[in-house]
mmCIF file of C-alpha atoms in Angstrom:
data_model
loop_
_atom_site.group_PDB
_atom_site.id
_atom_site.type_symbol
_atom_site.label_atom_id
_atom_site.label_comp_id
_atom_site.label_asym_id
_atom_site.label_seq_id
_atom_site.Cartn_x
_atom_site.Cartn_y
_atom_site.Cartn_z
ATOM 1 C CA MET A 1 73.849 33.919 67.338
ATOM 2 C CA THR A 2 72.894 37.302 66.109
ATOM 3 C CA VAL A 3 74.727 40.535 67.593
ATOM 4 C CA ALA A 4 71.841 42.791 68.715
ATOM 5 C CA ILE A 5 72.845 46.511 69.697
ATOM 6 C CA ASP A 6 70.434 48.538 71.413
ATOM 7 C CA ILE A 7 70.821 52.697 71.143
ATOM 8 C CA GLY A 8 68.904 54.904 73.509
ATOM 9 C CA GLY A 9 69.179 58.136 75.119
ATOM 10 C CA THR A 10 70.109 56.739 78.328
ATOM 11 C CA LYS A 11 71.935 53.866 77.527
ATOM 12 C CA ILE A 12 73.838 51.565 74.960
ATOM 13 C CA ALA A 13 73.229 47.994 75.504
ATOM 14 C CA GLY A 14 73.814 44.779 73.934
ATOM 15 C CA ALA A 15 73.872 40.924 74.016
ATOM 16 C CA LEU A 16 74.309 38.227 71.626
ATOM 17 C CA VAL A 17 70.569 36.446 70.824
ATOM 18 C CA ASP A 18 70.175 32.814 70.070
ATOM 19 C CA SER A 19 67.506 31.573 67.687
ATOM 20 C CA ASP A 20 65.455 31.010 70.854
ATOM 21 C CA GLY A 21 65.883 34.499 71.529
ATOM 22 C CA ALA A 22 68.047 34.248 74.850
ATOM 23 C CA MET A 23 70.488 36.649 75.245
ATOM 24 C CA THR A 24 73.817 36.135 76.726
ATOM 25 C CA ALA A 25 77.236 38.623 77.452
ATOM 26 C CA THR A 26 75.251 41.491 77.556
ATOM 27 C CA THR A 27 76.232 44.598 78.238
ATOM 28 C CA ARG A 28 75.672 48.045 78.390
ATOM 29 C CA ARG A 29 77.056 51.429 78.672
ATOM 30 C CA PRO A 30 75.537 54.906 79.539
ATOM 31 C CA THR A 31 75.055 57.094 76.983
ATOM 32 C CA PRO A 32 77.060 60.040 77.460
ATOM 33 C CA ARG A 33 75.925 63.184 77.246
ATOM 34 C CA GLY A 34 76.550 66.856 75.836
ATOM 35 C CA THR A 35 79.541 65.874 73.803
ATOM 36 C CA ASP A 36 80.759 65.298 70.366
ATOM 37 C CA ALA A 37 79.365 62.094 68.153
ATOM 38 C CA ASP A 38 82.866 60.516 68.132
ATOM 39 C CA THR A 39 82.493 60.290 71.758
ATOM 40 C CA VAL A 40 78.774 58.991 71.674
ATOM 41 C CA PHE A 41 79.498 56.106 69.034
ATOM 42 C CA ALA A 42 82.743 55.737 71.914
ATOM 43 C CA ALA A 43 80.611 53.775 74.295
ATOM 44 C CA VAL A 44 78.826 51.509 71.192
ATOM 45 C CA ALA A 45 82.888 50.775 70.120
ATOM 46 C CA GLU A 46 83.244 49.628 73.939
ATOM 47 C CA VAL A 47 79.327 47.442 73.578
ATOM 48 C CA VAL A 48 80.766 45.943 70.618
ATOM 49 C CA ALA A 49 84.073 44.950 71.516
ATOM 50 C CA GLU A 50 83.088 43.800 75.084
ATOM 51 C CA LEU A 51 80.384 41.384 72.813
ATOM 52 C CA ALA A 52 83.691 40.475 71.218
ATOM 53 C CA GLU A 53 85.096 38.918 73.991
ATOM 54 C CA SER A 54 82.317 36.336 74.167
ATOM 55 C CA PRO A 55 83.552 32.733 72.936
ATOM 56 C CA LEU A 56 80.237 32.316 71.319
ATOM 57 C CA TRP A 57 81.080 35.488 69.412
ATOM 58 C CA PRO A 58 82.604 33.730 66.129
ATOM 59 C CA SER A 59 78.931 32.128 65.901
ATOM 60 C CA ALA A 60 77.341 35.646 64.556
ATOM 61 C CA VAL A 61 75.993 35.728 61.720
ATOM 62 C CA ARG A 62 74.223 39.230 61.511
ATOM 63 C CA CYS A 63 73.840 42.037 63.267
ATOM 64 C CA GLY A 64 70.782 43.961 64.555
ATOM 65 C CA ILE A 65 70.864 47.814 66.145
ATOM 66 C CA GLY A 66 67.758 49.532 67.134
ATOM 67 C CA SER A 67 68.044 53.169 67.765
ATOM 68 C CA ALA A 68 66.205 55.639 68.858
ATOM 69 C CA GLY A 69 64.613 57.764 66.302
ATOM 70 C CA PRO A 70 64.290 59.417 63.603
ATOM 71 C CA VAL A 71 65.915 56.960 61.348
ATOM 72 C CA ASP A 72 67.034 56.088 58.185
ATOM 73 C CA SER A 73 67.725 52.975 57.256
ATOM 74 C CA ALA A 74 68.098 53.284 53.569
ATOM 75 C CA LEU A 75 70.980 55.494 54.344
ATOM 76 C CA GLY A 76 72.608 53.985 57.751
ATOM 77 C CA THR A 77 72.062 57.096 59.622
ATOM 78 C CA VAL A 78 70.281 58.425 63.335
ATOM 79 C CA SER A 79 69.120 62.030 64.119
ATOM 80 C CA PRO A 80 67.939 60.402 67.393
ATOM 81 C CA VAL A 81 65.478 63.412 69.304
ATOM 82 C CA ASN A 82 67.877 62.648 73.072
ATOM 83 C CA ILE A 83 71.117 62.654 71.219
ATOM 84 C CA THR A 84 71.989 65.228 69.799
ATOM 85 C CA ALA A 85 75.016 65.182 68.859
ATOM 86 C CA TRP A 86 73.616 62.377 66.577
ATOM 87 C CA ARG A 87 72.652 64.638 63.325
ATOM 88 C CA GLY A 88 72.305 62.226 60.220
ATOM 89 C CA TYR A 89 75.048 59.909 61.924
ATOM 90 C CA PRO A 90 76.131 56.947 59.921
ATOM 91 C CA VAL A 91 75.725 54.641 62.276
ATOM 92 C CA GLN A 92 75.016 51.279 60.544
ATOM 93 C CA ALA A 93 78.651 51.575 58.724
ATOM 94 C CA ARG A 94 80.388 52.521 61.813
ATOM 95 C CA VAL A 95 79.423 49.461 63.926
ATOM 96 C CA GLU A 96 80.262 46.642 60.894
ATOM 97 C CA GLU A 97 83.553 49.237 60.610
ATOM 98 C CA ARG A 98 83.698 48.190 64.716
ATOM 99 C CA LEU A 99 82.777 44.594 63.480
ATOM 100 C CA ALA A 100 84.993 43.851 60.885
ATOM 101 C CA GLU A 101 87.822 44.946 62.932
ATOM 102 C CA HIS A 102 86.217 41.872 65.911
ATOM 103 C CA GLY A 103 86.522 39.869 63.063
ATOM 104 C CA ALA A 104 82.967 39.795 62.435
ATOM 105 C CA ARG A 105 81.959 40.464 58.669
ATOM 106 C CA ILE A 106 78.484 39.947 58.907
ATOM 107 C CA PRO A 107 75.193 42.094 57.379
ATOM 108 C CA THR A 108 73.928 44.410 59.618
ATOM 109 C CA VAL A 109 70.650 46.283 59.162
ATOM 110 C CA LEU A 110 69.097 49.116 61.139
ATOM 111 C CA ALA A 111 65.807 49.967 62.942
ATOM 112 C CA GLY A 112 63.892 52.639 64.857
ATOM 113 C CA ASP A 113 63.221 51.362 68.128
ATOM 114 C CA GLY A 114 59.232 51.271 67.028
ATOM 115 C CA VAL A 115 59.662 48.435 64.517
ATOM 116 C CA ALA A 116 62.953 46.682 66.933
ATOM 117 C CA MET A 117 59.707 46.564 69.682
ATOM 118 C CA THR A 118 57.480 45.175 66.978
ATOM 119 C CA ALA A 119 60.246 42.561 65.622
ATOM 120 C CA ALA A 120 59.895 41.533 69.672
ATOM 121 C CA GLU A 121 56.217 41.646 70.318
ATOM 122 C CA HIS A 122 55.993 39.555 66.638
ATOM 123 C CA TRP A 123 58.467 36.856 67.869
ATOM 124 C CA LEU A 124 58.449 36.478 71.482
ATOM 125 C CA GLY A 125 55.382 38.871 72.879
ATOM 126 C CA ALA A 126 52.249 39.681 73.087
ATOM 127 C CA ALA A 127 51.489 39.906 68.990
ATOM 128 C CA ARG A 128 53.370 35.995 68.802
ATOM 129 C CA GLY A 129 50.724 34.312 66.363
ATOM 130 C CA HIS A 130 49.511 36.755 64.967
ATOM 131 C CA ALA A 131 50.016 37.389 61.094
ATOM 132 C CA ASN A 132 48.948 40.975 60.740
ATOM 133 C CA ALA A 133 50.253 43.507 64.131
ATOM 134 C CA LEU A 134 50.467 47.339 65.068
ATOM 135 C CA CYS A 135 52.669 47.622 67.783
ATOM 136 C CA MET A 136 53.534 51.048 70.034
ATOM 137 C CA VAL A 137 55.276 52.626 72.344
ATOM 138 C CA VAL A 138 53.485 55.077 74.021
ATOM 139 C CA SER A 139 56.365 56.921 76.418
ATOM 140 C CA THR A 140 57.816 60.220 76.006
ATOM 141 C CA GLY A 141 57.324 60.710 72.581
ATOM 142 C CA VAL A 142 54.362 57.737 70.021
ATOM 143 C CA GLY A 143 56.151 55.293 68.048
ATOM 144 C CA GLY A 144 55.111 52.088 66.666
ATOM 145 C CA GLY A 145 55.950 49.617 63.659
ATOM 146 C CA LEU A 146 53.708 46.869 61.280
ATOM 147 C CA VAL A 147 54.377 42.992 61.022
ATOM 148 C CA LEU A 148 51.509 42.063 57.889
ATOM 149 C CA ASN A 149 51.024 38.972 56.306
ATOM 150 C CA ASN A 150 53.953 37.696 59.361
ATOM 151 C CA GLN A 151 57.052 40.252 57.899
ATOM 152 C CA LEU A 152 58.605 43.361 59.462
ATOM 153 C CA HIS A 153 56.985 46.176 57.523
ATOM 154 C CA PRO A 154 59.766 49.160 58.129
ATOM 155 C CA GLY A 155 59.420 50.387 55.061
ATOM 156 C CA PRO A 156 61.842 52.290 52.199
ATOM 157 C CA THR A 157 63.693 54.703 55.144
ATOM 158 C CA GLY A 158 62.545 51.960 58.126
ATOM 159 C CA ASN A 159 59.141 54.751 59.825
ATOM 160 C CA ALA A 160 56.187 53.291 58.176
ATOM 161 C CA GLY A 161 53.653 52.715 61.396
ATOM 162 C CA HIS A 162 55.031 55.725 63.097
ATOM 163 C CA ILE A 163 51.784 55.967 64.755
ATOM 164 C CA GLY A 164 52.542 59.139 66.839
ATOM 165 C CA HIS A 165 52.159 61.339 63.165
ATOM 166 C CA ILE A 166 49.002 60.194 62.246
ATOM 167 C CA SER A 167 46.137 63.099 62.712
ATOM 168 C CA VAL A 168 43.440 62.676 64.277
ATOM 169 C CA ALA A 169 41.650 65.914 65.575
ATOM 170 C CA LEU A 170 41.987 68.207 62.186
ATOM 171 C CA ASP A 171 41.904 71.317 64.267
ATOM 172 C CA GLY A 172 44.222 70.517 67.549
ATOM 173 C CA GLU A 173 47.354 71.687 68.641
ATOM 174 C CA PRO A 174 50.095 71.526 66.045
ATOM 175 C CA CYS A 175 53.139 69.083 66.967
ATOM 176 C CA ALA A 176 56.447 69.394 66.824
ATOM 177 C CA CYS A 177 56.813 67.144 63.490
ATOM 178 C CA GLY A 178 55.037 70.531 61.971
ATOM 179 C CA GLY A 179 51.549 68.792 61.580
ATOM 180 C CA ARG A 180 48.821 69.859 63.548
ATOM 181 C CA GLY A 181 47.128 67.546 66.231
ATOM 182 C CA CYS A 182 49.249 64.399 65.802
ATOM 183 C CA VAL A 183 48.207 61.351 68.181
ATOM 184 C CA GLU A 184 51.949 62.364 70.073
ATOM 185 C CA SER A 185 50.856 66.175 70.684
ATOM 186 C CA ILE A 186 47.650 64.103 73.047
ATOM 187 C CA ALA A 187 48.697 60.661 74.522
ATOM 188 C CA SER A 188 52.274 60.941 74.544
ATOM 189 C CA GLY A 189 53.457 61.254 78.407
ATOM 190 C CA THR A 190 54.605 64.700 78.254
ATOM 191 C CA ALA A 191 51.163 65.694 76.450
ATOM 192 C CA ILE A 192 49.108 64.099 79.125
ATOM 193 C CA ALA A 193 50.839 65.428 81.716
ATOM 194 C CA HIS A 194 50.755 69.208 80.005
ATOM 195 C CA TRP A 195 46.940 69.406 79.483
ATOM 196 C CA ALA A 196 46.557 67.987 82.797
ATOM 197 C CA LEU A 197 48.575 70.633 84.402
ATOM 198 C CA ALA A 198 46.982 73.203 81.998
ATOM 199 C CA GLN A 199 43.518 72.364 82.893
ATOM 200 C CA GLY A 200 44.460 72.895 86.223
ATOM 201 C CA TRP A 201 45.760 70.017 87.812
ATOM 202 C CA SER A 202 47.942 69.863 91.017
ATOM 203 C CA PRO A 203 49.975 67.204 91.056
ATOM 204 C CA ASP A 204 51.098 65.876 94.400
ATOM 205 C CA GLY A 205 55.119 65.608 94.033
ATOM 206 C CA ASP A 206 55.494 64.210 90.217
ATOM 207 C CA PRO A 207 53.840 66.819 87.670
ATOM 208 C CA THR A 208 54.551 63.397 85.179
ATOM 209 C CA ALA A 209 52.601 61.306 83.511
ATOM 210 C CA ALA A 210 53.077 58.747 85.754
ATOM 211 C CA GLY A 211 51.609 61.027 88.521
ATOM 212 C CA VAL A 212 49.030 61.952 86.486
ATOM 213 C CA ALA A 213 48.010 58.105 86.312
ATOM 214 C CA ALA A 214 48.514 57.911 90.141
ATOM 215 C CA ALA A 215 45.745 60.807 90.570
ATOM 216 C CA ALA A 216 43.187 58.886 88.176
ATOM 217 C CA GLN A 217 43.825 56.107 90.335
ATOM 218 C CA ALA A 218 43.150 57.957 92.716
ATOM 219 C CA GLY A 219 39.673 59.253 91.232
ATOM 220 C CA ASP A 220 40.947 62.932 90.057
ATOM 221 C CA PRO A 221 38.665 64.149 87.371
ATOM 222 C CA VAL A 222 41.030 66.232 85.247
ATOM 223 C CA ALA A 223 43.632 63.443 85.713
ATOM 224 C CA LEU A 224 40.807 60.886 84.905
ATOM 225 C CA ALA A 225 40.013 63.790 81.608
ATOM 226 C CA ALA A 226 43.218 63.462 80.372
ATOM 227 C CA PHE A 227 43.583 59.583 80.320
ATOM 228 C CA ASP A 228 40.286 59.676 78.284
ATOM 229 C CA ARG A 229 41.688 62.033 76.073
ATOM 230 C CA ALA A 230 44.638 60.073 75.268
ATOM 231 C CA GLY A 231 42.732 57.010 74.979
ATOM 232 C CA ARG A 232 40.270 58.478 72.363
ATOM 233 C CA ALA A 233 43.746 59.742 70.339
ATOM 234 C CA LEU A 234 45.013 56.027 70.504
ATOM 235 C CA ALA A 235 41.685 54.590 69.440
ATOM 236 C CA ALA A 236 41.397 56.898 66.855
ATOM 237 C CA ALA A 237 44.819 56.072 64.923
ATOM 238 C CA ILE A 238 44.674 52.311 65.911
ATOM 239 C CA ALA A 239 41.427 51.958 63.923
ATOM 240 C CA ALA A 240 42.309 53.237 61.348
ATOM 241 C CA THR A 241 45.620 51.804 60.928
ATOM 242 C CA ALA A 242 43.678 49.032 61.233
ATOM 243 C CA THR A 243 41.295 49.489 58.197
ATOM 244 C CA LEU A 244 43.768 50.674 56.207
ATOM 245 C CA VAL A 245 46.184 47.415 56.251
ATOM 246 C CA GLU A 246 43.511 45.072 58.137
ATOM 247 C CA THR A 247 45.521 44.421 61.406
ATOM 248 C CA ASP A 248 43.839 42.640 63.943
ATOM 249 C CA ILE A 249 45.750 43.263 67.322
ATOM 250 C CA ALA A 250 47.510 46.387 68.691
ATOM 251 C CA VAL A 251 50.838 45.651 71.660
ATOM 252 C CA ILE A 252 50.901 48.538 73.089
ATOM 253 C CA GLY A 253 54.437 49.254 75.324
ATOM 254 C CA GLY A 254 55.996 52.349 76.975
ATOM 255 C CA GLY A 255 56.246 53.640 80.014
ATOM 256 C CA VAL A 256 52.573 55.492 80.261
ATOM 257 C CA ALA A 257 50.931 51.741 78.883
ATOM 258 C CA ALA A 258 52.647 51.051 82.748
ATOM 259 C CA SER A 259 49.689 53.287 83.917
ATOM 260 C CA GLY A 260 47.481 49.786 83.126
ATOM 261 C CA ASP A 261 43.679 50.767 82.802
ATOM 262 C CA ILE A 262 44.149 53.503 83.779
ATOM 263 C CA LEU A 263 45.188 54.191 79.740
ATOM 264 C CA PHE A 264 43.681 50.712 78.451
ATOM 265 C CA GLY A 265 40.051 50.921 79.667
ATOM 266 C CA PRO A 266 39.510 54.617 77.807
ATOM 267 C CA VAL A 267 41.631 52.862 74.730
ATOM 268 C CA ARG A 268 38.927 50.199 74.491
ATOM 269 C CA ALA A 269 36.000 52.010 75.431
ATOM 270 C CA HIS A 270 36.641 54.444 72.307
ATOM 271 C CA LEU A 271 37.778 51.932 69.950
ATOM 272 C CA ALA A 272 34.763 50.363 70.051
ATOM 273 C CA SER A 273 33.519 54.234 68.059
ATOM 274 C CA TYR A 274 35.983 54.149 65.637
ATOM 275 C CA ALA A 275 36.653 50.089 64.998
ATOM 276 C CA THR A 276 33.013 49.269 63.768
ATOM 277 C CA LEU A 277 33.651 47.801 60.174
ATOM 278 C CA SER A 278 32.925 43.652 60.116
ATOM 279 C CA PHE A 279 36.649 43.273 59.385
ATOM 280 C CA VAL A 280 38.321 45.715 62.435
ATOM 281 C CA ARG A 281 35.251 44.825 64.926
ATOM 282 C CA ASP A 282 37.082 42.298 66.472
ATOM 283 C CA LEU A 283 40.338 44.284 67.552
ATOM 284 C CA GLN A 284 42.157 43.109 70.174
ATOM 285 C CA VAL A 285 44.502 46.111 72.458
ATOM 286 C CA VAL A 286 46.495 44.198 74.792
ATOM 287 C CA PRO A 287 49.894 45.269 76.776
ATOM 288 C CA ALA A 288 53.185 44.537 75.557
ATOM 289 C CA SER A 289 54.651 41.758 77.345
ATOM 290 C CA LEU A 290 58.763 41.993 76.917
ATOM 291 C CA GLY A 291 59.003 45.053 78.924
ATOM 292 C CA THR A 292 62.766 46.405 78.943
ATOM 293 C CA HIS A 293 64.187 43.466 77.092
ATOM 294 C CA ALA A 294 62.088 44.631 73.993
ATOM 295 C CA GLY A 295 65.592 46.383 72.591
ATOM 296 C CA LEU A 296 68.028 44.032 72.884
ATOM 297 C CA ILE A 297 65.119 41.140 71.471
ATOM 298 C CA GLY A 298 63.373 43.607 68.968
ATOM 299 C CA ALA A 299 67.312 44.209 67.295
ATOM 300 C CA ALA A 300 67.947 40.599 67.155
ATOM 301 C CA ALA A 301 64.485 40.166 65.876
ATOM 302 C CA ALA A 302 64.826 42.915 63.252
ATOM 303 C CA ALA A 303 67.688 41.490 61.751
ATOM 304 C CA THR A 304 66.319 37.981 61.672
ATOM 305 C CA MET A 305 63.119 38.747 60.368
ATOM 306 C CA LEU A 306 64.529 41.866 58.075
ATOM 307 C CA LEU A 307 68.529 39.981 56.689
ATOM 308 C CA PRO A 308 68.434 37.259 54.120
ATOM 309 C CA SER A 309 69.446 34.025 56.044
#
C-alpha cells in the first residue's frame, strides 16, 4: 500500500492506495483558512491519524504527498498560493514525523499538484500507454508535468513541466510570476473571465470562466473569442513542449477543461499552425479522465514512480 495525501486550498485528503490504484480508508478535512501554519498542518496530522486506524496501515511501504504549489521537492517545502499560512513550510519532514509516530517509518516524496496529476493520468488515465506525455491542469492557474521514456520527470525542484509560465506572447500582459505573456496570463480560468469582461462581455449571473463557457456555447462572440485566445495560447505552448522533448500526447484537466469542445476545439485547431514538424504533427490533445481522484491517485503514483521499489 501507498499512503497518499493530497493538499489543496479547499481540502486535505488522504487514502491508502494499492498497486492497482484502488483507494481505501479515504478521508478528508477542510483546509483551515485565515490561521497559522501549525493549525493548517493539524488538519494534515488528523488525516494521517485516521489512515493509521485502518487495518491495512501496516502494509504501507511508501508515502506520496501532492500539494498545491509552488513546491520545492528538493527541500521538501511548499508555499501554496492558496494556503497563505505556508511559506517555505517543511511539509514533507512534518508528515514523516507523523507517519513515524504511527509506526510507519517509510520513504516519502513530495510532488506539486501538476506533477501528481501527470503521474495519475500516465498510470491509470488518458496518458496510459504513452511513453512521453505532457499533462496539464487548466484552472485558476495553469500547471503541468512531464513523463519522458515512461519516467516521471519532475526536475530538481519538482517544477519541470510547469507549462503555465512558458511565454507565448512576447509583448503580452505582465504575469503574476513576473514574466510577460505567460500561458497562465491568457488561458487560466481567471484570465479568460478577465479578458471577456474587459472586451464588453455581460455575464448572466456567473462572471467566471464557467459563465464565459456557457455564453460561448450559446454563441456569444466575445465569449467565443476569449476561448479561442486561450486555446491558441495553450496550443503554442503544447507544440513548443512537444518539439523540445517529443511528447506525443497532451492531456488537459482542471476546471476550464470541463468546458469540453469550447476549449478543445480551439486548441486542436490552432495546434495545426504550431505543431508542423513531422515528429509532432500527430500530437494528440485529449481531456483528462480521472477527475477528482487525480490528486490522491497522483500522490500515490508519484511515490511509486519516484521512490525505489
